[in-house]
Short mmCIF file of C-alpha atoms in Angstrom, two decimals:
data_model
loop_
_atom_site.label_atom_id
_atom_site.label_comp_id
_atom_site.label_asym_id
_atom_site.label_seq_id
_atom_site.Cartn_x
_atom_site.Cartn_y
_atom_site.Cartn_z
CA MET A 128 -8.68 3.91 4.75
CA MET A 129 -9.06 7.71 4.95
CA ALA A 130 -5.52 7.98 6.35
CA VAL A 131 -4.12 6.08 3.36
CA MET A 132 -6.05 8.26 0.91
CA LEU A 133 -4.79 11.45 2.55
CA PHE A 134 -1.20 10.20 2.46
CA ILE A 135 -1.52 9.39 -1.25
CA LEU A 136 -3.19 12.72 -2.01
CA ALA A 137 -0.49 14.65 -0.11
CA GLY A 138 2.23 12.69 -1.89
CA LEU A 139 0.80 13.34 -5.31
CA ALA A 140 0.38 17.03 -4.52
CA GLU A 141 3.98 17.37 -3.36
CA ILE A 142 5.46 15.40 -6.22
CA GLY A 143 3.16 16.95 -8.83
CA GLY A 144 3.75 20.50 -7.60
CA GLY A 145 7.48 19.97 -7.47
CA TYR A 146 7.43 18.39 -10.91
CA LEU A 147 5.67 21.41 -12.43
CA ILE A 148 8.29 23.71 -10.90
CA TRP A 149 11.02 21.40 -12.21
CA LEU A 150 9.54 21.59 -15.71
CA SER A 151 9.35 25.37 -15.56
CA LEU A 152 12.88 25.92 -14.29
CA ARG A 153 14.79 23.00 -15.78
CA GLU A 154 12.96 22.21 -19.02
CA SER A 155 11.96 25.71 -20.13
CA LYS A 156 8.23 25.22 -19.77
CA PRO A 157 6.12 28.37 -19.31
CA VAL A 158 6.35 30.27 -16.02
CA TRP A 159 2.74 29.42 -15.22
CA TYR A 160 3.78 25.77 -14.79
CA GLY A 161 5.91 26.87 -11.84
CA LEU A 162 3.19 29.10 -10.44
CA VAL A 163 0.62 26.30 -10.59
CA GLY A 164 3.19 23.99 -9.01
CA GLY A 165 3.65 26.49 -6.17
CA VAL A 166 -0.10 26.62 -5.52
CA ILE A 167 -0.25 22.83 -5.51
CA LEU A 168 2.60 22.76 -2.97
CA ILE A 169 0.62 25.11 -0.72
CA VAL A 170 -2.32 22.70 -0.93
CA TYR A 171 0.07 19.86 -0.11
CA GLY A 172 0.98 21.67 3.10
CA ILE A 173 -2.68 21.68 4.15
CA ILE A 174 -3.57 18.07 3.33
CA PRO A 175 -1.59 16.39 6.17
CA THR A 176 -3.44 18.54 8.72
CA LEU A 177 -6.56 16.55 7.83
CA GLN A 178 -5.04 13.38 9.28
CA GLN A 179 -6.60 12.14 12.52
CA PHE A 180 -3.29 11.11 14.09
CA PRO A 181 -2.48 13.43 17.01
CA SER A 182 1.27 13.81 16.43
CA PHE A 183 2.72 16.09 13.74
CA GLY A 184 6.03 14.24 13.86
CA ARG A 185 4.50 10.82 13.34
CA VAL A 186 2.31 12.02 10.47
CA TYR A 187 5.25 13.56 8.65
CA ALA A 188 7.58 10.64 9.39
CA ALA A 189 5.02 8.19 8.02
CA TYR A 190 4.33 10.48 5.08
CA GLY A 191 8.06 10.34 4.23
CA GLY A 192 7.78 6.60 3.62
CA VAL A 193 4.73 7.05 1.44
CA PHE A 194 6.53 9.82 -0.45
CA VAL A 195 9.44 7.49 -1.25
CA VAL A 196 7.11 4.85 -2.73
CA LEU A 197 5.11 7.41 -4.71
CA SER A 198 8.33 8.96 -6.03
CA VAL A 199 9.51 5.60 -7.33
CA LEU A 200 6.13 5.05 -8.99
CA TRP A 201 6.13 8.61 -10.41
CA GLY A 202 9.58 8.04 -11.90
CA TRP A 203 8.37 4.81 -13.45
CA GLY A 204 5.12 6.18 -14.83
CA ILE A 205 6.06 9.75 -15.77
CA ASP A 206 9.83 9.71 -16.33
CA ARG A 207 9.88 6.17 -17.72
CA GLN A 208 12.64 5.10 -15.32
CA THR A 209 11.99 1.46 -14.54
CA PRO A 210 12.59 0.73 -10.84
CA ASP A 211 15.18 -1.94 -10.12
CA LEU A 212 15.21 -4.55 -7.39
CA TYR A 213 16.72 -2.13 -4.87
CA ASP A 214 14.10 0.51 -5.58
CA TRP A 215 11.41 -2.07 -4.78
CA ILE A 216 13.21 -3.34 -1.68
CA GLY A 217 13.74 0.22 -0.42
CA SER A 218 10.09 1.04 -1.07
CA ALA A 219 8.97 -2.04 0.84
CA VAL A 220 11.20 -1.10 3.78
CA CYS A 221 9.71 2.41 3.76
CA LEU A 222 6.15 1.05 3.75
CA LEU A 223 7.00 -1.26 6.63
CA GLY A 224 8.32 1.78 8.48
CA VAL A 225 5.05 3.63 7.83
CA LEU A 226 3.05 0.74 9.29
CA ILE A 227 5.25 0.57 12.36
CA ILE A 228 5.17 4.34 12.96
CA LEU A 229 1.41 4.70 12.58
CA TRP A 230 0.02 1.47 13.94
CA GLY A 231 2.74 -0.02 16.14
CA PRO A 232 1.51 -0.97 19.61
CA ARG A 233 2.17 1.75 22.17
CA ASN A 234 1.54 1.97 25.90
#
């Protein structure tokens, strides 16, 4: 359960930090939005190191799948872009990939 929470926290930090920078640069929000976004992105870089999985590559590969799902949900909740069938199918495929990468049987 801790692994799942860390993946979600890292995803929200990356998306949220990037979103604040986007707002600052693309939507003329104050510069401090971008600065706060940058700090959040630094924190995002630290969060995955708290995972207990021994392989950097596996953690980041699995995180990529979680990131895709969280991005679709962010777009739906924040940008009001309703996901379509293919967004949901793609998200499900990504989550299946996360499960296989992290918990697939290995010798």
